[in-house]
Tab-separated table of C-alpha atoms and ligand atoms in Angstrom:
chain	number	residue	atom	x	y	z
B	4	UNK	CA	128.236	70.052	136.694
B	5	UNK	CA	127.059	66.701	137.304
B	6	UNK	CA	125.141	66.080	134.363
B	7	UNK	CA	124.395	62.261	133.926
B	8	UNK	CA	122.983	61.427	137.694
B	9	UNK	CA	120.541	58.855	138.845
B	10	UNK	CA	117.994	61.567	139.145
B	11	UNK	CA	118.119	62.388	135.395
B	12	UNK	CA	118.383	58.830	134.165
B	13	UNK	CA	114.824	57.994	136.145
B	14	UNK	CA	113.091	60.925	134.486
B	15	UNK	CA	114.162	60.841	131.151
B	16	UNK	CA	112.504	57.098	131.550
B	17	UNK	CA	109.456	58.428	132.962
B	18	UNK	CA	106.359	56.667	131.819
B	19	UNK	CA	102.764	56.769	133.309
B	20	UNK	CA	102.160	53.618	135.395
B	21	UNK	CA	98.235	52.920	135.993
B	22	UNK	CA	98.537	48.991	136.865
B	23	UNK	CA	99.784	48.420	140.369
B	24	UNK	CA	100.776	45.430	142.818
B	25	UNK	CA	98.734	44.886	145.892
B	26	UNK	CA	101.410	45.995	147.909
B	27	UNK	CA	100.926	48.633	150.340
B	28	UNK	CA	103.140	51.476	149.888
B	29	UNK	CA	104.637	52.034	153.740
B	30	UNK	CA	104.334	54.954	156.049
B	31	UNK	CA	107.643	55.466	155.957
B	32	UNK	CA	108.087	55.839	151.928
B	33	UNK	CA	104.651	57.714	152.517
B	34	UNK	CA	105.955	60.430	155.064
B	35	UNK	CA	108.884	60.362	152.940
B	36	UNK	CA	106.770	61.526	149.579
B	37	UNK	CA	104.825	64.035	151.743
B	38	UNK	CA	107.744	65.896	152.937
B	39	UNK	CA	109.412	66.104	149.018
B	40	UNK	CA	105.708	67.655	148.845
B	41	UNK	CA	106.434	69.997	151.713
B	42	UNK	CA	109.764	71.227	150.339
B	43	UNK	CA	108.777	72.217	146.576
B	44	UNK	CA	109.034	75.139	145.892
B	45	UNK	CA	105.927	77.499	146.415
B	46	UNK	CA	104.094	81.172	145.632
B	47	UNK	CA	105.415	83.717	147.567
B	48	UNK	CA	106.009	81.311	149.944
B	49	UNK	CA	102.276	80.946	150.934
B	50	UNK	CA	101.988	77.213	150.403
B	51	UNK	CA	98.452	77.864	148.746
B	52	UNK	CA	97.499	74.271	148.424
B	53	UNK	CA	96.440	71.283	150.292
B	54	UNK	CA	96.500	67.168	149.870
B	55	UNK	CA	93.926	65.073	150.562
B	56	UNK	CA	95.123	61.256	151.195
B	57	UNK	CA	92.343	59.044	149.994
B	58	UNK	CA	92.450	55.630	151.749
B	59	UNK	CA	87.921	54.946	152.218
B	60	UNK	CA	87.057	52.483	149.311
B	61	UNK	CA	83.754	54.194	148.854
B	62	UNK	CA	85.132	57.491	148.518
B	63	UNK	CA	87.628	56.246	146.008
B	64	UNK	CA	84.264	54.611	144.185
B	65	UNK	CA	83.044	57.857	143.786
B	66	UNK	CA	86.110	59.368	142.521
B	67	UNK	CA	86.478	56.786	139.995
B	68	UNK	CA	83.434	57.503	138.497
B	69	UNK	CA	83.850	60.948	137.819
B	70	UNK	CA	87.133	60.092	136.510
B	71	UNK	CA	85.080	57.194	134.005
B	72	UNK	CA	88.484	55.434	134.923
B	73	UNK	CA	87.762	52.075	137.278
B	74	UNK	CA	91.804	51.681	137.951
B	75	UNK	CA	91.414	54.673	140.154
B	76	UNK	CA	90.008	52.242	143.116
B	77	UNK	CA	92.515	50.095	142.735
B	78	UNK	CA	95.652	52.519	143.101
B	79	UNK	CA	97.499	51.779	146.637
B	80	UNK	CA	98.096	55.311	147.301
B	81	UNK	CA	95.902	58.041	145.900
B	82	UNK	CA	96.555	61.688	146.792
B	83	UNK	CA	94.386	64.845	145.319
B	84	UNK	CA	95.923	67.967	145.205
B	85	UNK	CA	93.765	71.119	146.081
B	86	UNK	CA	94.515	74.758	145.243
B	87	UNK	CA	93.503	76.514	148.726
B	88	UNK	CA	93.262	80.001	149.617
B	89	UNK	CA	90.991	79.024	152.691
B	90	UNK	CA	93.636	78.193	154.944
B	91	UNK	CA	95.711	81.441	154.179
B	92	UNK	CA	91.866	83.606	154.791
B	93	UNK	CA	91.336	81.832	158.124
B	94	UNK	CA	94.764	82.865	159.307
B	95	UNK	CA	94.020	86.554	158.244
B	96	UNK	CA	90.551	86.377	159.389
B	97	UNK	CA	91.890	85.032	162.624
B	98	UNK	CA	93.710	88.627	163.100
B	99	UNK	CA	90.717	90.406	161.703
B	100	UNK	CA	91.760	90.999	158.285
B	101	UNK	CA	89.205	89.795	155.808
B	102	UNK	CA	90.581	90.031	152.770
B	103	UNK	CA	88.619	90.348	149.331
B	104	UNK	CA	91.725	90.048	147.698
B	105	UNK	CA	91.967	86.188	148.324
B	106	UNK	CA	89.043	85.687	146.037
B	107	UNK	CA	91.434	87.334	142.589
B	108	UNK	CA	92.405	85.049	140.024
B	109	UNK	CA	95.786	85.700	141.131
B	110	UNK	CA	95.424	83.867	144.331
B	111	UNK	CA	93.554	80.900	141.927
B	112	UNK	CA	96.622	80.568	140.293
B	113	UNK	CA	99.141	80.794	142.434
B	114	UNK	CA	96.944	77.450	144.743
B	115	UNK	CA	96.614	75.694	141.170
B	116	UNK	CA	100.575	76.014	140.024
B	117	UNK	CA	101.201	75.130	143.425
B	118	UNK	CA	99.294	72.320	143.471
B	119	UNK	CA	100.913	71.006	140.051
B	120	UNK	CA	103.958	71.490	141.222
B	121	UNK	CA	104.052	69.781	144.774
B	122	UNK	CA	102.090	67.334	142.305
B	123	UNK	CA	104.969	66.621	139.966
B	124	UNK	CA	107.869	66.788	142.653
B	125	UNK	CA	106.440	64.232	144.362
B	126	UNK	CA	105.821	61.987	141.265
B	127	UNK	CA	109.929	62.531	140.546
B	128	UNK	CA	110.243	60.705	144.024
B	129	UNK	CA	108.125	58.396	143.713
B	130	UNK	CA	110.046	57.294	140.475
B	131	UNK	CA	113.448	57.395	141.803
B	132	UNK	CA	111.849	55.208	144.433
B	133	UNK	CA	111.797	52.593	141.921
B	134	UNK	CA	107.866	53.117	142.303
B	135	UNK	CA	105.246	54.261	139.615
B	136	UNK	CA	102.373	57.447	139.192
B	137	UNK	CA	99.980	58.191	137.292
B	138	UNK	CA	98.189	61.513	137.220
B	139	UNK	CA	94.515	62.387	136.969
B	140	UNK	CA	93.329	64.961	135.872
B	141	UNK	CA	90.380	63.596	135.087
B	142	UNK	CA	88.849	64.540	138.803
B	143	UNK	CA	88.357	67.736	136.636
B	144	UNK	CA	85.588	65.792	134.663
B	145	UNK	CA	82.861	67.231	137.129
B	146	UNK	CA	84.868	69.482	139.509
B	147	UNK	CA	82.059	70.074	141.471
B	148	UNK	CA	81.500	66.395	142.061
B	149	UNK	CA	85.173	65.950	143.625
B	150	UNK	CA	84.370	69.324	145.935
B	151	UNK	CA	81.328	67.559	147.097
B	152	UNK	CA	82.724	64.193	147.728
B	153	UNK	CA	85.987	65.591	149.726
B	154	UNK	CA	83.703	67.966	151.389
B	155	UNK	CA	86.379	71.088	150.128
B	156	UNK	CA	85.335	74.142	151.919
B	157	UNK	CA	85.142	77.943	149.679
B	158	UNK	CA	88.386	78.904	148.143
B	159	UNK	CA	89.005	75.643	147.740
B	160	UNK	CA	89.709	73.821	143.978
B	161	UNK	CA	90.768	70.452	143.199
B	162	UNK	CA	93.933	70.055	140.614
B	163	UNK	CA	95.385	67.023	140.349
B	164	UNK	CA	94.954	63.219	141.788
B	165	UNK	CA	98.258	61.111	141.948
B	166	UNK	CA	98.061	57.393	141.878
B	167	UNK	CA	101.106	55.584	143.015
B	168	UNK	CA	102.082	52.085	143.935
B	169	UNK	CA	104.448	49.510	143.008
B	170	UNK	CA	104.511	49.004	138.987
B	171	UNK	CA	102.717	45.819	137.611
B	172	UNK	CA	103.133	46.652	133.999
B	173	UNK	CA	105.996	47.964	131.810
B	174	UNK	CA	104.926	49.897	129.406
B	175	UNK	CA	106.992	51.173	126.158
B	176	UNK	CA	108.237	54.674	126.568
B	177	UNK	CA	105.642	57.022	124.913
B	178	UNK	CA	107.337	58.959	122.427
B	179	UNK	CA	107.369	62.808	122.728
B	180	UNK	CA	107.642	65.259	119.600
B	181	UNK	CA	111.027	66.793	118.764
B	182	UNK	CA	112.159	69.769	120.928
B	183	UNK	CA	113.009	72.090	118.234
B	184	UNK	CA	108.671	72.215	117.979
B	185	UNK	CA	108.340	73.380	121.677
B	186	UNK	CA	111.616	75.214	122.540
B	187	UNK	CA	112.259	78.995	120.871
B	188	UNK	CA	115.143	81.572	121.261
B	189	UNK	CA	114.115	84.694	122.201
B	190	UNK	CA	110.770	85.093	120.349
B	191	UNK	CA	107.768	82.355	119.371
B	192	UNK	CA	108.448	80.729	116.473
B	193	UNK	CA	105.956	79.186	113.727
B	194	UNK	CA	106.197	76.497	111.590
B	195	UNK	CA	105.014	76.580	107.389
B	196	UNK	CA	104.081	73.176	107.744
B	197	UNK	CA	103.461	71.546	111.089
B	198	UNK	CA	102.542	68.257	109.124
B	199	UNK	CA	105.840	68.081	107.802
B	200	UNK	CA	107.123	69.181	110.802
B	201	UNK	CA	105.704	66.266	112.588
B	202	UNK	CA	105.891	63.747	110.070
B	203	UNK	CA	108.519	61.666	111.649
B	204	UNK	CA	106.626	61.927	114.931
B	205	UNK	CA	103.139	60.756	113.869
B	206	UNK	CA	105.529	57.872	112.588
B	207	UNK	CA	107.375	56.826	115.594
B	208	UNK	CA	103.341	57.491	117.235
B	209	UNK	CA	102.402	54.803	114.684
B	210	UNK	CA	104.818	52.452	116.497
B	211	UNK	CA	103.847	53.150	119.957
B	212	UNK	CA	101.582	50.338	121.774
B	213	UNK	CA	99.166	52.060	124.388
B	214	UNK	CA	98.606	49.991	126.725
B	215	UNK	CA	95.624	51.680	127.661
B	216	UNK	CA	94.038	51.240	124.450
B	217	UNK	CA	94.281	47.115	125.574
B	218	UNK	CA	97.823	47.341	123.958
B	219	UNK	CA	96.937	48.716	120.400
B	220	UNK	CA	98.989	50.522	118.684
B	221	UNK	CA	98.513	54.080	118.643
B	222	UNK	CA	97.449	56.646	115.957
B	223	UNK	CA	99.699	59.390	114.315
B	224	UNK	CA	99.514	61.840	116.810
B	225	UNK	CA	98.182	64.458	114.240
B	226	UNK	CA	95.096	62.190	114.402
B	227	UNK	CA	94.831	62.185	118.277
B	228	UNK	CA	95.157	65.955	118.444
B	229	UNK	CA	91.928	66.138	116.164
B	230	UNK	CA	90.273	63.613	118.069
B	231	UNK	CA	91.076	64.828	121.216
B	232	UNK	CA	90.245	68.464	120.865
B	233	UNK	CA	87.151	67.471	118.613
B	234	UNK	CA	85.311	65.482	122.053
B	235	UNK	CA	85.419	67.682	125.012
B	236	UNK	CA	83.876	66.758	128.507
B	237	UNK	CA	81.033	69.538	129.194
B	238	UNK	CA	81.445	69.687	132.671
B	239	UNK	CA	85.809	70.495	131.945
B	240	UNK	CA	85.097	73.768	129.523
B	241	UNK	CA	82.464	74.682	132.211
B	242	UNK	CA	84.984	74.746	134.624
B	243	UNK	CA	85.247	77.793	135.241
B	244	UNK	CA	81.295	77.630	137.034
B	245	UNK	CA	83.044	75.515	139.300
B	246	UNK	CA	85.556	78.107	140.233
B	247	UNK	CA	83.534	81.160	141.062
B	248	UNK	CA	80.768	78.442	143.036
B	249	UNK	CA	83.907	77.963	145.381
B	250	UNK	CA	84.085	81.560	145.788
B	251	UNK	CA	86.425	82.729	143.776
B	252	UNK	CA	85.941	86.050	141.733
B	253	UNK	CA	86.744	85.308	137.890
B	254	UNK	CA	87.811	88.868	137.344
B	255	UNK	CA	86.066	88.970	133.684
B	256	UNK	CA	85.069	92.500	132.213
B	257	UNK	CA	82.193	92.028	130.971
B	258	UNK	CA	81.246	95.720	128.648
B	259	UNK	CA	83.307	97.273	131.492
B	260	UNK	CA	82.381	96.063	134.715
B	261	UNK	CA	84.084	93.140	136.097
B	262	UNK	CA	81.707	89.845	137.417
B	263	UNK	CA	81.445	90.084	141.125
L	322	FMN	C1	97.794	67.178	133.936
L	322	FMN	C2	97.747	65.712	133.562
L	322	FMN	C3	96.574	65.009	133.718
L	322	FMN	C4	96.531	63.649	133.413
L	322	FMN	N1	95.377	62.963	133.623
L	322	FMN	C5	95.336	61.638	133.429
L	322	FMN	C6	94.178	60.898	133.750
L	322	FMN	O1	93.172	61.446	134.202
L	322	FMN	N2	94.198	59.561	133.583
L	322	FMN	C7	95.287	58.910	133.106
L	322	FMN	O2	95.237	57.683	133.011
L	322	FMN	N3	96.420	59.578	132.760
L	322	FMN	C8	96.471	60.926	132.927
L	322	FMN	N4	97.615	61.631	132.639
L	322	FMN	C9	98.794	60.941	132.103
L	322	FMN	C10	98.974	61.241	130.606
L	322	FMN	O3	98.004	60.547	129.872
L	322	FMN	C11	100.388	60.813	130.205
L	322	FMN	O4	101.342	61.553	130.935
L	322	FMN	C12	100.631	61.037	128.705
L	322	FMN	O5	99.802	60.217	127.923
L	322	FMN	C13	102.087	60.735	128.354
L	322	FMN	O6	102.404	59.406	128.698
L	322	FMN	P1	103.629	59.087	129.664
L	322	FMN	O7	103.415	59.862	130.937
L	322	FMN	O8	103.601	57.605	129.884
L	322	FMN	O9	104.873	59.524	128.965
L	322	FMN	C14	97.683	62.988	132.915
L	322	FMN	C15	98.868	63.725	132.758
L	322	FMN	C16	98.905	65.058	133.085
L	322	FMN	C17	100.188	65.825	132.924
């Protein structure tokens, strides 16, 4: 087993790049990306999930602003990663099949891991490419916003943007809690204290300089988590609005019937 490879040594360096040269990233590398997209592993095989390539300054405007993050114009390369089930309902409509079943959650799911997945493959390229990503998943800050600007037909839901260029900052590594927190044998486990637990954590947090916080250093993370969870974005936990608008049939049994 080849366990110390190239591939390995980029991603345990990974770090979140949002500051890019001017350079263009070229077709080549582009088609390149595209096809590690193409190849990742997928549903049941039905490739449930589509890429739009972003390249019209005023469309990336837009974009930015529902995002409330102005780097987003400035990213050479910005692809948005949709969950679709309409392309899979054409071809069965095109044999006269119409199928209610590509409304079900199930079929929501399968577009949206999809999507994240052909998302991060590609980001795992672009790394090893020497290049940098950053993920936003802030298009999710008015979904219905990001439908309407990339004109996304029904059974259609946007995941994930990926911004990618060639690095023009170096930031520090951002520190990650210990394993033995997130990985269990066999069953769930809990912790008595996850203070304790995370003491040395919030510590190492402590030491960490965001440079999206204009370089500051960060908080313990305990703190973030509170502050984080304690400000959400009404139009992300109304999400789900979003969702059935596009068609899709949340499934929910409501005192016994479900909401069609
Ligand atoms: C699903 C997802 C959505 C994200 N959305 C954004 C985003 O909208 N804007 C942003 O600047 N970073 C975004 N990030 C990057 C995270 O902030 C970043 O991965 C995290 O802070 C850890 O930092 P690191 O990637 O440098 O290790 C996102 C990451 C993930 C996995």
């Amino acid at each position: 087993m080849l366990e110390h490879n190239e591939t390995v040594a980029r991603q345990l360096e990974h770090r979140t790049i949002r500051e890019f040269t001017n350079d263009p990233v070229p077709k080549e590398t582009l088609d390149t990306i595209l096809a590690v997209a193409n190849r990742t592993a997928t549903s049941t095989g039905l490739q449930s999930y589509s890429i739009v390539r972003v390249t019209d300054g005023d469309v990336r405007g837009r974009i930015a602003e529902v995002c409330r993050q102005e780097y987003v114009s400035r990213f050479p390369e910005l692809l948005i990663f949709i969950a679709d089930v309409y392309r899979n309902r054409q071809i069965a409509l095109e044999q006269g099949v119409d199928l209610g079943t590509s409304r079900d959650m199930d079929r929501f799911f399968q577009g949206f891991t999809d999507a994240c997945l052909a998302a991060q493959n590609i980001t795992v390229a672009i790394e090893s490419m020497g290049m940098g990503a950053v993920f936003l998943g802030s298009i999710l800050n008015d979904a219905a916003k990001i439908i309407e600007i990339l004109r996304l037909p029904e059974l259609t839901f946007p995941v994930l943007g990926v911004g990618f260029g060639v690095p023009a900052q170096n930031p520090q590594i951002k520190p990650r809690m210990d394993m033995s927190l997130k990985v269990f044998e066999n069953a769930y486990g809990t912790f008595d204290s996850y203070t304790e637990a995370i003491a040395d954590y919030d510590r190492e947090m402590r030491e960490y300089y965001d440079l999206r916080e204009s370089g500051r250093r960060s908080d313990d993370f305990s703190k973030q988590v509170v502050k984080r969870l304690q400000s959400p974005i009404a139009g992300r936990y109304l999400m789900l609005n979003a969702v059935k608008a596009q068609g899709f049939d949340l499934g929910i049994e409501v005192l016994g019937r479900t909401d069609r």
